[in-house]
Amino acid sequence: NLPRKDSNAVTMGARENLCISGNDESEGQEAVRKIKEETVNGKGTILYAIVPTFLHCDLASMKSIRQFVQQFRAKNCPLHVLVNNAGVMLVPERKTEDGFEEHFGLNYLGHFLLTNLLLETLKQSGTRSRNARVITVSSATHYVGRLHLNDLQSRCSYSPHGAYAQSKLALVLFTYRLQHLMTADGSHVTANVVDPGVVNTELYKNVCWATKVVKWMTAWLFFKTPEEGASTSIYAAVSPELEGVGGIYLYNEQRTKSTDVSYDEELQRRLWTESCKMTRISDVGSRDL
Ligand SMILES: NC(=O)c1ccc[n+]([C@@H]2O[C@H](COP(=O)([O-])OP(=O)(O)OC[C@H]3O[C@@H](n4cnc5c(N)ncnc54)[C@H](O)[C@@H]3O)[C@@H](O)[C@H]2O)c1
């Protein structure tokens, strides 16, 4: 539910900027067009003071992530909510531009680097009464995930399911570590992780044909629509109940327990340190080693 603004408020400058980013320019511009359409009525009156823009960012490329952050920072906008949503599932064994296994590199390391590069902006934007929020989209698949700290790139043995599950478990560990660091730092930034449920989207384009047939026949019954799938992320991003609340896993807008191993603080710390090395950033958490 977007806050409805009257047109005076809009002309007075009470606008919220919404930056949509992704590696698919046409998909992003289409999202911008739809949001503009929904925020303006038939007479051209602005109903919601949202200004959407699209900025290119390929999460499978550290160079692209760095360029995106530079462009974003150049706008001099505050950043109150960052939603780490992008993902791929069950892709064949292949590497990102930087040589990382694609699930781990894109789903996890891409968001790890993006969040870290935006951390100063988030810290500057959050206040005691309005914390900046980092929302990261994981999956119930993380419950079957195993983190192979000695083989994060799945070089020893590759399975698309295993690689996807590992990337989603890494995102949960990352969120809890980030919250720990933000609390230790006294920053007004919270980090939460979300499971959207089973949603009828393009994510399933790499599943086998038999699964595609089953999905096609049962999606109307068992799958959420993309709008329903987005609801927990939106809840985490804007709900007043979650003001100042961080380090939780949410499913169906409810606080839920993630897998036991995700609460292992030593594992969270080791993954963070390893991720800093892989993305070549300084380890903000190294002080409490
Ligand atoms: N659909 C489900 O049932 C389900 C279940 C659990 C978790 N999830 C998670 O929800 C999130 C959204 O997935 P979805 O279901 O909407 O799938 P989707 O395929 O419709 O959306 C994935 C998005 O990621 C973007 N993306 C892919 N590669 C990218 C790259 N290199 N750089 C930048 N952006 C890139 C795509 O453009 C797309 O917008 C994912 O993280 C996924 O793992 C989905």
PDB file of N, CA, C and O and ligand atoms in Angstrom, residues 22-24 27 57-60 85-88 106 137-139 164 168 195-199 201-204, ligand 1:
ATOM      1  N   GLY A  22      18.659  -3.979 -12.720  1.00  0.00           N
ATOM      2  CA  GLY A  22      18.733  -5.348 -13.220  1.00  0.00           C
ATOM      3  C   GLY A  22      19.592  -5.376 -14.464  1.00  0.00           C
ATOM      4  O   GLY A  22      20.083  -4.336 -14.926  1.00  0.00           O
ATOM      5  N   ASN A  23      19.766  -6.582 -15.003  1.00  0.00           N
ATOM      6  CA  ASN A  23      20.611  -6.701 -16.194  1.00  0.00           C
ATOM      7  C   ASN A  23      19.788  -6.706 -17.473  1.00  0.00           C
ATOM      8  O   ASN A  23      20.338  -6.839 -18.560  1.00  0.00           O
ATOM      9  N   ASP A  24      18.465  -6.598 -17.327  1.00  0.00           N
ATOM     10  CA  ASP A  24      17.595  -6.641 -18.505  1.00  0.00           C
ATOM     11  C   ASP A  24      16.909  -5.276 -18.642  1.00  0.00           C
ATOM     12  O   ASP A  24      15.930  -4.980 -17.960  1.00  0.00           O
ATOM     13  N   GLU A  27      13.090  -5.257 -19.493  1.00  0.00           N
ATOM     14  CA  GLU A  27      12.275  -5.682 -18.341  1.00  0.00           C
ATOM     15  C   GLU A  27      12.190  -4.538 -17.317  1.00  0.00           C
ATOM     16  O   GLU A  27      11.118  -4.239 -16.788  1.00  0.00           O
ATOM     17  N   CYS A  57      22.344  -2.962 -13.836  1.00  0.00           N
ATOM     18  CA  CYS A  57      23.305  -3.606 -12.926  1.00  0.00           C
ATOM     19  C   CYS A  57      23.283  -5.106 -13.191  1.00  0.00           C
ATOM     20  O   CYS A  57      22.248  -5.753 -13.013  1.00  0.00           O
ATOM     21  N   ASP A  58      24.412  -5.624 -13.618  1.00  0.00           N
ATOM     22  CA  ASP A  58      24.517  -7.065 -13.833  1.00  0.00           C
ATOM     23  C   ASP A  58      25.188  -7.675 -12.612  1.00  0.00           C
ATOM     24  O   ASP A  58      26.384  -7.465 -12.379  1.00  0.00           O
ATOM     25  N   LEU A  59      24.408  -8.410 -11.839  1.00  0.00           N
ATOM     26  CA  LEU A  59      24.939  -8.963 -10.584  1.00  0.00           C
ATOM     27  C   LEU A  59      25.941 -10.094 -10.805  1.00  0.00           C
ATOM     28  O   LEU A  59      26.551 -10.573  -9.863  1.00  0.00           O
ATOM     29  N   ALA A  60      26.092 -10.492 -12.066  1.00  0.00           N
ATOM     30  CA  ALA A  60      27.098 -11.513 -12.372  1.00  0.00           C
ATOM     31  C   ALA A  60      28.426 -10.870 -12.758  1.00  0.00           C
ATOM     32  O   ALA A  60      29.320 -11.544 -13.258  1.00  0.00           O
ATOM     33  N   ASN A  85      16.871  -8.927  -4.512  1.00  0.00           N
ATOM     34  CA  ASN A  85      15.850  -9.874  -4.969  1.00  0.00           C
ATOM     35  C   ASN A  85      16.280 -10.784  -6.111  1.00  0.00           C
ATOM     36  O   ASN A  85      15.756 -11.880  -6.264  1.00  0.00           O
ATOM     37  N   ALA A  86      17.235 -10.347  -6.921  1.00  0.00           N
ATOM     38  CA  ALA A  86      17.518 -11.077  -8.167  1.00  0.00           C
ATOM     39  C   ALA A  86      18.014 -12.490  -7.889  1.00  0.00           C
ATOM     40  O   ALA A  86      18.557 -12.787  -6.823  1.00  0.00           O
ATOM     41  N   GLY A  87      17.803 -13.356  -8.854  1.00  0.00           N
ATOM     42  CA  GLY A  87      18.301 -14.713  -8.665  1.00  0.00           C
ATOM     43  C   GLY A  87      18.139 -15.571  -9.902  1.00  0.00           C
ATOM     44  O   GLY A  87      17.323 -15.270 -10.778  1.00  0.00           O
ATOM     45  N   VAL A  88      18.949 -16.608  -9.973  1.00  0.00           N
ATOM     46  CA  VAL A  88      18.787 -17.636 -11.003  1.00  0.00           C
ATOM     47  C   VAL A  88      18.726 -18.979 -10.291  1.00  0.00           C
ATOM     48  O   VAL A  88      19.244 -19.119  -9.179  1.00  0.00           O
ATOM     49  N   LEU A 106      26.287 -14.946  -8.573  1.00  0.00           N
ATOM     50  CA  LEU A 106      25.216 -13.978  -8.842  1.00  0.00           C
ATOM     51  C   LEU A 106      24.271 -13.838  -7.643  1.00  0.00           C
ATOM     52  O   LEU A 106      24.096 -12.747  -7.096  1.00  0.00           O
ATOM     53  N   VAL A 137      16.257 -11.683  -0.408  1.00  0.00           N
ATOM     54  CA  VAL A 137      15.313 -12.756  -0.747  1.00  0.00           C
ATOM     55  C   VAL A 137      16.057 -14.093  -0.826  1.00  0.00           C
ATOM     56  O   VAL A 137      16.904 -14.288  -1.694  1.00  0.00           O
ATOM     57  N   SER A 138      15.733 -14.972   0.105  1.00  0.00           N
ATOM     58  CA  SER A 138      16.305 -16.322   0.093  1.00  0.00           C
ATOM     59  C   SER A 138      15.222 -17.281  -0.387  1.00  0.00           C
ATOM     60  O   SER A 138      14.406 -16.919  -1.260  1.00  0.00           O
ATOM     61  N   SER A 139      15.166 -18.464   0.167  1.00  0.00           N
ATOM     62  CA  SER A 139      14.205 -19.468  -0.298  1.00  0.00           C
ATOM     63  C   SER A 139      14.143 -20.587   0.726  1.00  0.00           C
ATOM     64  O   SER A 139      15.122 -20.838   1.457  1.00  0.00           O
ATOM     65  N   TYR A 164      22.302 -24.025  -6.017  1.00  0.00           N
ATOM     66  CA  TYR A 164      21.236 -23.041  -5.735  1.00  0.00           C
ATOM     67  C   TYR A 164      20.972 -22.997  -4.228  1.00  0.00           C
ATOM     68  O   TYR A 164      20.920 -21.911  -3.630  1.00  0.00           O
ATOM     69  N   LYS A 168      21.417 -19.852  -1.439  1.00  0.00           N
ATOM     70  CA  LYS A 168      20.306 -19.320  -0.640  1.00  0.00           C
ATOM     71  C   LYS A 168      20.592 -19.423   0.860  1.00  0.00           C
ATOM     72  O   LYS A 168      20.175 -18.559   1.632  1.00  0.00           O
ATOM     73  N   ASP A 195      11.538 -15.424   2.664  1.00  0.00           N
ATOM     74  CA  ASP A 195      11.210 -16.527   1.751  1.00  0.00           C
ATOM     75  C   ASP A 195       9.876 -16.175   1.089  1.00  0.00           C
ATOM     76  O   ASP A 195       8.858 -16.075   1.776  1.00  0.00           O
ATOM     77  N   PRO A 196       9.866 -15.973  -0.235  1.00  0.00           N
ATOM     78  CA  PRO A 196       8.622 -15.541  -0.875  1.00  0.00           C
ATOM     79  C   PRO A 196       7.590 -16.655  -1.033  1.00  0.00           C
ATOM     80  O   PRO A 196       6.432 -16.396  -1.363  1.00  0.00           O
ATOM     81  N   GLY A 197       7.981 -17.911  -0.794  1.00  0.00           N
ATOM     82  CA  GLY A 197       7.084 -19.046  -1.051  1.00  0.00           C
ATOM     83  C   GLY A 197       7.278 -19.540  -2.473  1.00  0.00           C
ATOM     84  O   GLY A 197       8.226 -19.143  -3.160  1.00  0.00           O
ATOM     85  N   VAL A 198       6.383 -20.402  -2.916  1.00  0.00           N
ATOM     86  CA  VAL A 198       6.482 -20.955  -4.271  1.00  0.00           C
ATOM     87  C   VAL A 198       5.666 -20.052  -5.203  1.00  0.00           C
ATOM     88  O   VAL A 198       4.450 -19.930  -5.062  1.00  0.00           O
ATOM     89  N   VAL A 199       6.361 -19.409  -6.121  1.00  0.00           N
ATOM     90  CA  VAL A 199       5.736 -18.338  -6.906  1.00  0.00           C
ATOM     91  C   VAL A 199       5.846 -18.652  -8.409  1.00  0.00           C
ATOM     92  O   VAL A 199       6.893 -19.124  -8.878  1.00  0.00           O
ATOM     93  N   THR A 201       6.816 -17.840 -11.508  1.00  0.00           N
ATOM     94  CA  THR A 201       7.667 -16.864 -12.214  1.00  0.00           C
ATOM     95  C   THR A 201       8.602 -17.574 -13.185  1.00  0.00           C
ATOM     96  O   THR A 201       8.634 -18.801 -13.259  1.00  0.00           O
ATOM     97  N   GLU A 202       9.394 -16.754 -13.833  1.00  0.00           N
ATOM     98  CA  GLU A 202      10.381 -17.244 -14.804  1.00  0.00           C
ATOM     99  C   GLU A 202      11.520 -18.031 -14.160  1.00  0.00           C
ATOM    100  O   GLU A 202      12.357 -18.604 -14.851  1.00  0.00           O
ATOM    101  N   LEU A 203      11.561 -18.035 -12.832  1.00  0.00           N
ATOM    102  CA  LEU A 203      12.661 -18.716 -12.132  1.00  0.00           C
ATOM    103  C   LEU A 203      12.749 -20.184 -12.515  1.00  0.00           C
ATOM    104  O   LEU A 203      13.812 -20.794 -12.463  1.00  0.00           O
ATOM    105  N   TYR A 204      11.592 -20.741 -12.919  1.00  0.00           N
ATOM    106  CA  TYR A 204      11.526 -22.185 -13.190  1.00  0.00           C
ATOM    107  C   TYR A 204      11.893 -22.533 -14.634  1.00  0.00           C
ATOM    108  O   TYR A 204      11.700 -23.665 -15.061  1.00  0.00           O
TER     109      TYR A 204
HETATM  110  N1  LIG B   1       9.658 -18.215  -7.756  1.00  0.00           N
HETATM  111  C1  LIG B   1       9.773 -18.938  -6.632  1.00  0.00           C
HETATM  112  O1  LIG B   1       9.038 -19.927  -6.407  1.00  0.00           O
HETATM  113  C2  LIG B   1      10.815 -18.574  -5.609  1.00  0.00           C
HETATM  114  C3  LIG B   1      10.879 -19.338  -4.441  1.00  0.00           C
HETATM  115  C4  LIG B   1      11.841 -19.009  -3.483  1.00  0.00           C
HETATM  116  C5  LIG B   1      12.696 -17.944  -3.698  1.00  0.00           C
HETATM  117  N2  LIG B   1      12.607 -17.226  -4.862  1.00  0.00           N
HETATM  118  C6  LIG B   1      13.559 -16.124  -5.044  1.00  0.00           C
HETATM  119  O2  LIG B   1      12.869 -14.953  -5.419  1.00  0.00           O
HETATM  120  C7  LIG B   1      13.749 -14.085  -6.139  1.00  0.00           C
HETATM  121  C8  LIG B   1      13.046 -13.551  -7.364  1.00  0.00           C
HETATM  122  O3  LIG B   1      12.848 -14.624  -8.263  1.00  0.00           O
HETATM  123  P1  LIG B   1      11.546 -14.767  -9.175  1.00  0.00           P
HETATM  124  O4  LIG B   1      10.809 -15.946  -8.716  1.00  0.00           O
HETATM  125  O5  LIG B   1      10.824 -13.459  -9.267  1.00  0.00           O
HETATM  126  O6  LIG B   1      12.228 -15.177 -10.564  1.00  0.00           O
HETATM  127  P2  LIG B   1      12.381 -14.348 -11.914  1.00  0.00           P
HETATM  128  O7  LIG B   1      13.240 -15.203 -12.783  1.00  0.00           O
HETATM  129  O8  LIG B   1      11.046 -13.957 -12.425  1.00  0.00           O
HETATM  130  O9  LIG B   1      13.140 -13.053 -11.439  1.00  0.00           O
HETATM  131  C9  LIG B   1      14.528 -13.044 -11.227  1.00  0.00           C
HETATM  132  C10 LIG B   1      15.021 -11.640 -11.460  1.00  0.00           C
HETATM  133  O10 LIG B   1      16.426 -11.643 -11.338  1.00  0.00           O
HETATM  134  C11 LIG B   1      16.953 -10.843 -12.377  1.00  0.00           C
HETATM  135  N3  LIG B   1      18.309 -11.254 -12.732  1.00  0.00           N
HETATM  136  C12 LIG B   1      18.709 -12.447 -13.229  1.00  0.00           C
HETATM  137  N4  LIG B   1      20.021 -12.421 -13.514  1.00  0.00           N
HETATM  138  C13 LIG B   1      20.467 -11.179 -13.185  1.00  0.00           C
HETATM  139  C14 LIG B   1      21.729 -10.532 -13.260  1.00  0.00           C
HETATM  140  N5  LIG B   1      22.801 -11.151 -13.752  1.00  0.00           N
HETATM  141  N6  LIG B   1      21.821  -9.259 -12.838  1.00  0.00           N
HETATM  142  C15 LIG B   1      20.738  -8.615 -12.347  1.00  0.00           C
HETATM  143  N7  LIG B   1      19.523  -9.161 -12.272  1.00  0.00           N
HETATM  144  C16 LIG B   1      19.386 -10.439 -12.685  1.00  0.00           C
HETATM  145  C17 LIG B   1      16.020 -11.078 -13.556  1.00  0.00           C
HETATM  146  O11 LIG B   1      16.128 -10.043 -14.501  1.00  0.00           O
HETATM  147  C18 LIG B   1      14.673 -11.119 -12.856  1.00  0.00           C
HETATM  148  O12 LIG B   1      14.129  -9.836 -12.734  1.00  0.00           O
HETATM  149  C19 LIG B   1      14.996 -14.930  -6.447  1.00  0.00           C
HETATM  150  O13 LIG B   1      16.016 -14.565  -5.553  1.00  0.00           O
HETATM  151  C20 LIG B   1      14.544 -16.357  -6.181  1.00  0.00           C
HETATM  152  O14 LIG B   1      15.596 -17.207  -5.809  1.00  0.00           O
HETATM  153  C21 LIG B   1      11.675 -17.498  -5.803  1.00  0.00           C
END
